CSV table of C-alpha atoms in Angstrom, one decimal:
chain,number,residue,atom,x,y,z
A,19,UNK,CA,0.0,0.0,0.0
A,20,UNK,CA,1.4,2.9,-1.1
A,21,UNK,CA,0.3,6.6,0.5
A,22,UNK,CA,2.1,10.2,0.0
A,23,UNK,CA,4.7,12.0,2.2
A,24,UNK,CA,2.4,14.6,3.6
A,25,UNK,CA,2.4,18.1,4.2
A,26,UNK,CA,6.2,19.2,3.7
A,27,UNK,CA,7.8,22.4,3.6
A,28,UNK,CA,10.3,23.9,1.4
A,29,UNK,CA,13.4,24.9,3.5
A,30,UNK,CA,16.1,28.1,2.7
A,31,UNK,CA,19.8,27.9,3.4
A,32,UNK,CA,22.0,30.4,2.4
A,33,UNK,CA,26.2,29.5,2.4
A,34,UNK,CA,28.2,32.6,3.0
A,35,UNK,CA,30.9,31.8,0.7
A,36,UNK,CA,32.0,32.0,-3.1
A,37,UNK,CA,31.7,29.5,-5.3
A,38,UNK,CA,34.3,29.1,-8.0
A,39,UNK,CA,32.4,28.8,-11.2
A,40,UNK,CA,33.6,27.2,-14.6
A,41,UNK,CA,33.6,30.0,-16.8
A,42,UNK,CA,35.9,31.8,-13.7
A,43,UNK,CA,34.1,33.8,-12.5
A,44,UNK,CA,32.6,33.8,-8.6
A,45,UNK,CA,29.3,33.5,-7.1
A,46,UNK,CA,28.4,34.1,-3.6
A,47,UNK,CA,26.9,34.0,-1.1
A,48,UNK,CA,24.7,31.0,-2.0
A,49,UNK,CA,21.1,30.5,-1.2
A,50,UNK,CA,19.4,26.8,-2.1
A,51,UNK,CA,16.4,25.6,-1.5
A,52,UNK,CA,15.4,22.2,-0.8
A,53,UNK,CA,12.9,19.7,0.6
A,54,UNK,CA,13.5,15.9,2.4
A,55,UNK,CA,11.5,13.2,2.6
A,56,UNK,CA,12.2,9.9,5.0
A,57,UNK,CA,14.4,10.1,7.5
A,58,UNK,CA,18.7,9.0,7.8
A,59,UNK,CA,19.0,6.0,9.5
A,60,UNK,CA,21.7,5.5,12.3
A,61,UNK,CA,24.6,5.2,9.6
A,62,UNK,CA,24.0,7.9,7.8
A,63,UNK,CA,24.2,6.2,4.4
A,64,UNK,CA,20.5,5.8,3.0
A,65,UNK,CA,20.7,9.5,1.6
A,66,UNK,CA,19.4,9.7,-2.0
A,67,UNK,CA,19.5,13.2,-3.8
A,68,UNK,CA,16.8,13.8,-6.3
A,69,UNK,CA,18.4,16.3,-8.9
A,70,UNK,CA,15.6,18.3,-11.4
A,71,UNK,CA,14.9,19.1,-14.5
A,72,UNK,CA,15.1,22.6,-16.4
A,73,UNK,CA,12.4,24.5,-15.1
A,74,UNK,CA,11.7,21.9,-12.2
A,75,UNK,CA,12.1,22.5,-8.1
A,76,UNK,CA,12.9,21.4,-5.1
A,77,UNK,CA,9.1,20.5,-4.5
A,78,UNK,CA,9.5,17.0,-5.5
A,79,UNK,CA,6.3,15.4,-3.4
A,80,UNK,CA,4.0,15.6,-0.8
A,81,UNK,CA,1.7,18.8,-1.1
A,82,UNK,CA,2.4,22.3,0.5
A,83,UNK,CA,-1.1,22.6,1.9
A,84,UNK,CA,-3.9,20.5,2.4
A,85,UNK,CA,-6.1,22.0,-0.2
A,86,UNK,CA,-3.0,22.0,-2.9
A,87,UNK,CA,-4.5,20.9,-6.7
A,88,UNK,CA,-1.6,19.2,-7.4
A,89,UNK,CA,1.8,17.4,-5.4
A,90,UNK,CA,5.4,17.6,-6.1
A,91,UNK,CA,6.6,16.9,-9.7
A,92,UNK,CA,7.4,12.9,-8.8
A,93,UNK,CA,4.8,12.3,-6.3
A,94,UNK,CA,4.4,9.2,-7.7
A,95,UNK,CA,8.0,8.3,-7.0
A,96,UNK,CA,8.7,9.2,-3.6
A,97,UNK,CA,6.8,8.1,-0.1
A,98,UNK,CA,6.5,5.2,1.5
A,99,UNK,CA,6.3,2.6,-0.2
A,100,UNK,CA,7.1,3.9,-3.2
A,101,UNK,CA,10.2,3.5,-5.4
A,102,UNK,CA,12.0,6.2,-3.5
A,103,UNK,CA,10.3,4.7,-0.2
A,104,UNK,CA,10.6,7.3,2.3
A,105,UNK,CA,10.5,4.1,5.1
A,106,UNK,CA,13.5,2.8,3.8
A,107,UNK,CA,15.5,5.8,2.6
A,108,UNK,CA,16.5,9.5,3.3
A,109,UNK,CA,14.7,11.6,0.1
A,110,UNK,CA,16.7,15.2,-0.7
A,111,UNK,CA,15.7,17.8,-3.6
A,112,UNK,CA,17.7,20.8,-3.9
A,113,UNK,CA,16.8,23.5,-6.6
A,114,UNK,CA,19.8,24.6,-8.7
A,115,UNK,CA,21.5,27.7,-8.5
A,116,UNK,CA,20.3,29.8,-11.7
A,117,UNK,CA,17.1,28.6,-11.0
A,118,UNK,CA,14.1,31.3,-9.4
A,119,UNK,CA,12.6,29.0,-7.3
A,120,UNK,CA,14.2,30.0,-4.0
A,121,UNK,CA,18.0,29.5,-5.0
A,122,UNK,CA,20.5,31.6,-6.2
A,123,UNK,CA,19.4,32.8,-9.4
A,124,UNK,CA,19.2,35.9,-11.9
A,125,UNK,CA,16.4,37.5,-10.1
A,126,UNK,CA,18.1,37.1,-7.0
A,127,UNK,CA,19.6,40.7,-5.2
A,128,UNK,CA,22.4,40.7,-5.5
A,129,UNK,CA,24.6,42.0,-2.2
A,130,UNK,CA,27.2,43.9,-3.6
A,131,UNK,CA,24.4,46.3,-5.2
A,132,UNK,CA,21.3,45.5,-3.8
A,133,UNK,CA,19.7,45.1,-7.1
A,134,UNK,CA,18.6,41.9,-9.0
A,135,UNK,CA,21.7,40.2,-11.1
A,136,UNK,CA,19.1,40.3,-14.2
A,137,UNK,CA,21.9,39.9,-17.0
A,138,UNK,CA,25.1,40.3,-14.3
A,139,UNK,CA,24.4,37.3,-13.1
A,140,UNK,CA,27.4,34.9,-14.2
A,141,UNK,CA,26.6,32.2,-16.6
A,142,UNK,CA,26.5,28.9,-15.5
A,143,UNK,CA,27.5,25.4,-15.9
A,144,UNK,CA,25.6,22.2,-15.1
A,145,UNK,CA,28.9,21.6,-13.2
A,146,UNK,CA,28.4,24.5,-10.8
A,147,UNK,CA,25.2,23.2,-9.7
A,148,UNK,CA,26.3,20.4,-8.6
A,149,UNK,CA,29.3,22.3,-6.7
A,150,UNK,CA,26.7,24.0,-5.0
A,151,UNK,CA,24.1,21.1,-3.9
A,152,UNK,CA,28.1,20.2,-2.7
A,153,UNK,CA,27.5,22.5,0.2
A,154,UNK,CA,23.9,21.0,1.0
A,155,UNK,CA,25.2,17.7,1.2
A,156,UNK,CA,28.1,19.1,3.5
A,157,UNK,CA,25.6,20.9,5.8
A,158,UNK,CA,23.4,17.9,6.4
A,159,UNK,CA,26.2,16.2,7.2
A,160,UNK,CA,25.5,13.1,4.8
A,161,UNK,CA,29.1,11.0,4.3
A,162,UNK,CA,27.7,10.0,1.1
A,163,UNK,CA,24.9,9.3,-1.2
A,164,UNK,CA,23.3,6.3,-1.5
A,165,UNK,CA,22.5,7.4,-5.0
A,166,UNK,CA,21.4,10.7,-7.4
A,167,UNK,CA,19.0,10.2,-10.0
A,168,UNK,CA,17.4,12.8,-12.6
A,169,UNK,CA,15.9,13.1,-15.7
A,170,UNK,CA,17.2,15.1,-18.2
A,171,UNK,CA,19.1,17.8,-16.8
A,172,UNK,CA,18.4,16.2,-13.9
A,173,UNK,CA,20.5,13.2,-15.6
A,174,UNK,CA,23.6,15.5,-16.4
A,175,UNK,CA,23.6,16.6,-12.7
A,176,UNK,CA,23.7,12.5,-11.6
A,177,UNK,CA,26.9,11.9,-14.0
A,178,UNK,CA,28.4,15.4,-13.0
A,179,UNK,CA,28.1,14.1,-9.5
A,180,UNK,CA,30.0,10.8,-10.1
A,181,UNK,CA,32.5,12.7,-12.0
A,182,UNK,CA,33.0,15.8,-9.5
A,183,UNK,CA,32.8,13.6,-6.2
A,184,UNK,CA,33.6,9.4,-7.1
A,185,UNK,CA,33.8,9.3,-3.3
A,186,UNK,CA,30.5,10.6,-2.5
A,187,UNK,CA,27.9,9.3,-4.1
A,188,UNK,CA,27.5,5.1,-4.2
A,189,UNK,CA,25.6,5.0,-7.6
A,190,UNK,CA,23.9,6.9,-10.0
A,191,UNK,CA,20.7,7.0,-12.7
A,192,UNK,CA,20.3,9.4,-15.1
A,193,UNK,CA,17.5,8.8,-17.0
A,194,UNK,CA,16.8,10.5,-20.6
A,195,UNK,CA,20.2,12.5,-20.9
A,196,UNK,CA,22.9,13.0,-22.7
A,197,UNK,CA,26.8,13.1,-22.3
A,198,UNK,CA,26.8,16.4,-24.8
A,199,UNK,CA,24.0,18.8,-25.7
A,200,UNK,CA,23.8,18.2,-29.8
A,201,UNK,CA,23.5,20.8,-32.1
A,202,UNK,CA,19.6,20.1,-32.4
A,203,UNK,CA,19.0,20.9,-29.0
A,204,UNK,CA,20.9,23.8,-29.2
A,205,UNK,CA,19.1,25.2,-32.2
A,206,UNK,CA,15.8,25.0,-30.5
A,207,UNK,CA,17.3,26.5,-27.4
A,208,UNK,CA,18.1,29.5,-30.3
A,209,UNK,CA,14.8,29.9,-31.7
A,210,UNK,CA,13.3,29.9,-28.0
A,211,UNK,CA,15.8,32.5,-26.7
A,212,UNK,CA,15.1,34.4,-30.0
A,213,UNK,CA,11.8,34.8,-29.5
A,214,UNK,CA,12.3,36.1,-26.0
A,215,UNK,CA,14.8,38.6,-27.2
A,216,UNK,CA,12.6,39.7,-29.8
A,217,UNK,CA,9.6,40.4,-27.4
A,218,UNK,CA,9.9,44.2,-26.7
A,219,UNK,CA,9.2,43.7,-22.3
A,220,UNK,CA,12.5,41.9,-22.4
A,221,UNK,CA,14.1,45.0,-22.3
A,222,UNK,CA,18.2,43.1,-21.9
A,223,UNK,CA,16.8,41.4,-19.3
A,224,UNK,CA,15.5,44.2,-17.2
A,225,UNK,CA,12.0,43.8,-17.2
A,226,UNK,CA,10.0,44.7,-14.5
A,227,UNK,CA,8.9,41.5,-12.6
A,228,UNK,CA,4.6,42.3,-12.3
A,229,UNK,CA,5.6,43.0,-16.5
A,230,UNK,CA,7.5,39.8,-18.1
A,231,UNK,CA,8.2,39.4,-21.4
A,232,UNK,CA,5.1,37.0,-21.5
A,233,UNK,CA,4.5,36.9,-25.4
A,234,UNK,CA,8.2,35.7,-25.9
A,235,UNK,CA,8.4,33.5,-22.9
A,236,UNK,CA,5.0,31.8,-23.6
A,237,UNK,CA,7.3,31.2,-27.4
A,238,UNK,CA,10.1,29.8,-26.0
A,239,UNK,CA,8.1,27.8,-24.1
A,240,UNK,CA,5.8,26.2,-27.1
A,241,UNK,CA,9.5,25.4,-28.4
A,242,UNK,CA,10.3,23.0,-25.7
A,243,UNK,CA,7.4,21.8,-25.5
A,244,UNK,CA,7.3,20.5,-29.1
A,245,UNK,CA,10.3,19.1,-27.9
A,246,UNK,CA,9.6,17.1,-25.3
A,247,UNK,CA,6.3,15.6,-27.1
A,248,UNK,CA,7.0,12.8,-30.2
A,249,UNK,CA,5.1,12.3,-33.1
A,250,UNK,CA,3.3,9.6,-32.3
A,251,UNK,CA,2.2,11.2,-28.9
A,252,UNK,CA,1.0,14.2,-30.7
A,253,UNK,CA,-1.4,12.3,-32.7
A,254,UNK,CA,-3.0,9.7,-29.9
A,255,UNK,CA,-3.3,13.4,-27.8
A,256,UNK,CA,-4.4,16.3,-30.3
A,257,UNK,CA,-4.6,14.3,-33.8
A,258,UNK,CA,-5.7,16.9,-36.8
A,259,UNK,CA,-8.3,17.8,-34.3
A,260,UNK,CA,-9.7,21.5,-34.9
A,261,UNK,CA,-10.3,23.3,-31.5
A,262,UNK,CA,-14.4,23.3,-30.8
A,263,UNK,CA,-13.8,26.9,-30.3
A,264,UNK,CA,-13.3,28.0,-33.7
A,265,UNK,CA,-14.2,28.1,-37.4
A,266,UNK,CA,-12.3,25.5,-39.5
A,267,UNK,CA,-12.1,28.6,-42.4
A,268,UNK,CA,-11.4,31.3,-39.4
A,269,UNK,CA,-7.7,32.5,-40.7
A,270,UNK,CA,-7.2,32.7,-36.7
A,271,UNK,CA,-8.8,29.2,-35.9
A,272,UNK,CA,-6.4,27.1,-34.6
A,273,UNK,CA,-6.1,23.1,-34.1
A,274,UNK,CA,-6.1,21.2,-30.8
A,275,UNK,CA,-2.5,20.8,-31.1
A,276,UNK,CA,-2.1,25.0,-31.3
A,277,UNK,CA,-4.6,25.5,-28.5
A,278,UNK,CA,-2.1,23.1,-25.9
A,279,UNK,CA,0.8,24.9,-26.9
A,280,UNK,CA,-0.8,28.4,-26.7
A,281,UNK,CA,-2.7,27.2,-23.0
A,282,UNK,CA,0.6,25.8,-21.6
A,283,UNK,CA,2.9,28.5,-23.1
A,284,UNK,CA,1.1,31.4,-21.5
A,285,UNK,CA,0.8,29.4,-18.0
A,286,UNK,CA,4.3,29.7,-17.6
A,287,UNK,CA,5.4,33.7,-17.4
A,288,UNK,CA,3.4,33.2,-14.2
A,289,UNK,CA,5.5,30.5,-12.1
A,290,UNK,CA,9.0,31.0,-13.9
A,291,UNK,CA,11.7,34.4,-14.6
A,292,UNK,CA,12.5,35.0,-17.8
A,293,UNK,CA,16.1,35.2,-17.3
A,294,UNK,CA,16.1,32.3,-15.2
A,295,UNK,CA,15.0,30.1,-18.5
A,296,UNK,CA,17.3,31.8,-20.2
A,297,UNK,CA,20.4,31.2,-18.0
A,298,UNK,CA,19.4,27.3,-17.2
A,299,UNK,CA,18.9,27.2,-21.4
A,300,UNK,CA,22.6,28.2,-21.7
A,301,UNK,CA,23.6,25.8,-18.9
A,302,UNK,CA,21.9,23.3,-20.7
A,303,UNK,CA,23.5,24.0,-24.3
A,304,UNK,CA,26.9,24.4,-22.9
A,305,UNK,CA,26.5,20.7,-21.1
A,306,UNK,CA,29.6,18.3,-22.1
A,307,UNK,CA,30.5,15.6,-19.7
A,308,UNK,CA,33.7,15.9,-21.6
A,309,UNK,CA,34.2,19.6,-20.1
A,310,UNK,CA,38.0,20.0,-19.2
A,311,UNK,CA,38.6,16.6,-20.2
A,312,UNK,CA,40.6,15.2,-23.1
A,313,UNK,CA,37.8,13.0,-23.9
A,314,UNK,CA,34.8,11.5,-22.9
A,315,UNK,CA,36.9,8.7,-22.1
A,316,UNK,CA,38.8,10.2,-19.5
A,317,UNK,CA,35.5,12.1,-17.9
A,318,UNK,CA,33.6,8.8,-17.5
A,319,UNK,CA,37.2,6.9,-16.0
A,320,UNK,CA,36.9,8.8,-12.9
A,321,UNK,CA,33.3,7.4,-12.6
A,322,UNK,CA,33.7,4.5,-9.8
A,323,UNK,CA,30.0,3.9,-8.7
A,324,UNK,CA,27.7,1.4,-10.3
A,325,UNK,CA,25.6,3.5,-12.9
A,326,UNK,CA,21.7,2.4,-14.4
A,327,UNK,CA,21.0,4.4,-17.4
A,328,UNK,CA,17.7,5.0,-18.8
A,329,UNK,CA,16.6,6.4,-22.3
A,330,UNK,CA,13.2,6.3,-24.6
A,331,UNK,CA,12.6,5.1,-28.2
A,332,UNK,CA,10.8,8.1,-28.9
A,333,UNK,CA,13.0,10.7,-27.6
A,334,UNK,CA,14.0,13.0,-30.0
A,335,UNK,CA,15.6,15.7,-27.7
A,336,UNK,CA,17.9,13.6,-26.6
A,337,UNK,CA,17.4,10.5,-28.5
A,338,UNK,CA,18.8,6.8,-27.5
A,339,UNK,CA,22.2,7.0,-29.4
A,340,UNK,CA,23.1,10.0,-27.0
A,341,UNK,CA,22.9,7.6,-23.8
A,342,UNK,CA,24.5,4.7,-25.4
A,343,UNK,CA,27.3,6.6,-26.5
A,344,UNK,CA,28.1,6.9,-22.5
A,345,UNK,CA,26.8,3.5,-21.9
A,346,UNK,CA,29.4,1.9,-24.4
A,347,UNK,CA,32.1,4.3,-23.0
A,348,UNK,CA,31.4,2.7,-19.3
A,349,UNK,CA,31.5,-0.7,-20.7
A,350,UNK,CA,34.9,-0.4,-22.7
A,351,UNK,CA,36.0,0.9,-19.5
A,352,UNK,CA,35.0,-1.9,-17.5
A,353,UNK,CA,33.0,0.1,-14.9
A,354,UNK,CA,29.7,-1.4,-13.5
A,355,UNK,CA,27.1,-0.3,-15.9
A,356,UNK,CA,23.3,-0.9,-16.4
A,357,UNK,CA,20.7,0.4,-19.6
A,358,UNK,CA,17.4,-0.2,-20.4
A,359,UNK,CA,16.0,1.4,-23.9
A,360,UNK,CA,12.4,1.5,-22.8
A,361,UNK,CA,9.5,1.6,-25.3
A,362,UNK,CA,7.2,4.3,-25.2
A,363,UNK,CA,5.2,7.3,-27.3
A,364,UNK,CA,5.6,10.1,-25.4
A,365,UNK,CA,9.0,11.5,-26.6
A,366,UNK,CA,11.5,13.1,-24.1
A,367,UNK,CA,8.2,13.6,-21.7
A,368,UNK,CA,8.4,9.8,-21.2
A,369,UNK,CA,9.8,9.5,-18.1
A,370,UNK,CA,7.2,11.5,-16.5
A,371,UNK,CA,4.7,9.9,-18.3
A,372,UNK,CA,5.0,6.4,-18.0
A,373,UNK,CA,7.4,5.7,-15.2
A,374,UNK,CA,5.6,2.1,-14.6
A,375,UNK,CA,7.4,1.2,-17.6
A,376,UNK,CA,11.0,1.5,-15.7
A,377,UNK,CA,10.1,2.3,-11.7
A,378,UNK,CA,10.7,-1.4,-10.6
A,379,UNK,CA,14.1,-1.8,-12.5
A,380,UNK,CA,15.2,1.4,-10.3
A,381,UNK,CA,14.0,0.1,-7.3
A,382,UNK,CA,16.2,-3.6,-7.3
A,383,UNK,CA,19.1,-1.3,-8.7
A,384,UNK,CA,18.4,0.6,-5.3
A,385,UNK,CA,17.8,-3.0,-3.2
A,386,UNK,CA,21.1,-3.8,-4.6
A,387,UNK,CA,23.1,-0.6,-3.3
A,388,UNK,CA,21.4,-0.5,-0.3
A,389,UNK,CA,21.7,-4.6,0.6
């Protein structure tokens, strides 16, 4: 029987100290937010660190009040019971730093001039999150983790983990990622940023925050949302479907398909900073696990935990080949590697979508770390 974690509460800590960032420049202080679910057992080593995707949070389940309309973004994941069962294991989410849901982050004031970074704030690597949820796991005291797991970004911030700190953590999943962003994804990351740009409110980045650039955003938004949807999903959800709402001959009338993009791309100005999908976009483009390596190669060597990799036969974001690549790398290096290629429709979105279709392989992989 499976039940939720609850009523939790998101929780502020802010480290008074710089962080070294990749591109050289410094950040600091350094507020995160973050949630736990479970509790550490005597040992200390049943910590597992849930790490997000683009415009995710540290809100990862349970509800915030009683009368909430919806949980944390893998509610069905985490609790007891579950396949992150709080009875058994110690449940962390930290937001990343670039991020504007309560860590460090473009909107953020900053203290040398008491105004918000906007477009000063310093651009950011996938690698200096993970430097930063560092400092969490430091502060909590944890010797190690029993595991990180993510999808996509979330899934670059596992590996970074296992390449930053091989002592630390005790196994890793990313699930739908990549070892490098490819030049598709990076083009769509363009035509998103482009259309942000190009909407007049964005003023450089110094809009006024009741006044986004909401026509641009809702854009960008549409873009990645094509992209994390497949073909095939498109037609079993929307088919050629004309919206009830309007005249087929109506030069304005609009199919199902442009009505979901239009509903969900003007939902977001409201819960996320402009510039803050902007920076974690770069972060995103710039992602090589290769990054100050000689090769790929050499980045996945210092890898010495077990590793369960995940990817999606209809992801076209970051398609199958992109995982296997790392996969074959682990294998010619004789490290302890798992991967499943999982069947499903729904594109990059799968792994929120179907997660029956992979949950219980995650959950012995756990068993097995944890035994």
């Amino acid at each position: 029987m499976t039940s939720s974690v609850g009523i939790v509460t998101t929780q502020q800590i802010t480290f008074d100290t710089e962080l070294q960032l990749e591109s050289g420049r410094v950040l600091g202080p350094i507020t995160l937010a973050y949630e736990t679910y479970g509790s550490l057992n005597a040992a200390r080593d049943n910590a597992i660190l849930v790490c997000h995707a683009w415009t995710g949070d540290a809100h990862a389940a349970g509800r915030h009040h009683p009368d909430d309309r919806k949980p944390g973004w893998w509610d069905d994941m985490i609790g007891p019971g579950k396949v992150l069962d709080t009875d058994r294991y110690f449940i962390l989410c930290s937001n990343v730093i670039g991020s504007c849901k309560g860590s460090t982050g473009p909107a953020s004031i900053n203290p040398r001039t008491g105004k918000p970074y906007r477009l000063s704030f310093p651009v950011l690597m996938v690698r200096d999150m993970v430097r930063a949820q560092k400092l969490l796991i430091d502060h909590l005291g944890l010797p190690s983790l029993l595991c990180a797991l993510g999808g996509s970004m979330g899934a670059m911030q596992a590996v970074e983990w296992s390449i930053l700190y091989p002592d630390r953590v005790r196994s890793i999943v990313p699930i739908a990622g990549t070892a490098r962003t490819s030049p598709m994804a990076i083009a769509l990351n363009a035509v998103a940023r482009q259309a942000v740009f190009n909407d007049p409110l964005w003023k450089k980045g110094n809009y006024r925050a009741e006044h986004p650039p909401a026509d641009g955003l809702a854009l960008a938004r549409a873009v990645g949302h094509i992209s994390f949807l497949s073909d095939a999903s498109m037609h079993m959800k929307f088919g050629r479907r004309f919206s009830a709402r309007d005249g087929q001959f109506d030069f304005f009338g609009k199919f199902e398909i442009e009505r979901y993009l239009e509903y969900n791309g003007y939902n977001f100005p409201a819960r996320f900073d402009t510039n803050s999908f902007l920076y974690l976009a770069k972060a995103l483009d710039l992602y090589d696990t290769a990054w100050n390596f000689d090769s790929l190669d050499e980045a996945l060597n210092l890898m010495q935990c077990p590793s369960l990799w995940f990817a999606f036969t209809s992801d076209w974001l970051y398609p199958p080949y992109q995982t296997e690549e790392a996969v074959r790398t682990l294998e010619k290096l004789g490290k302890p590697v798992g991967y499943h290629l999982i069947d499903s429709d729904y594109g990059h979105d799968s792994f929120l979508v179907e997660p029956e279709k992979f949950t219980h392989l995650i959950a012995d992989f756990l068993a097995q770390q944890h035994s």
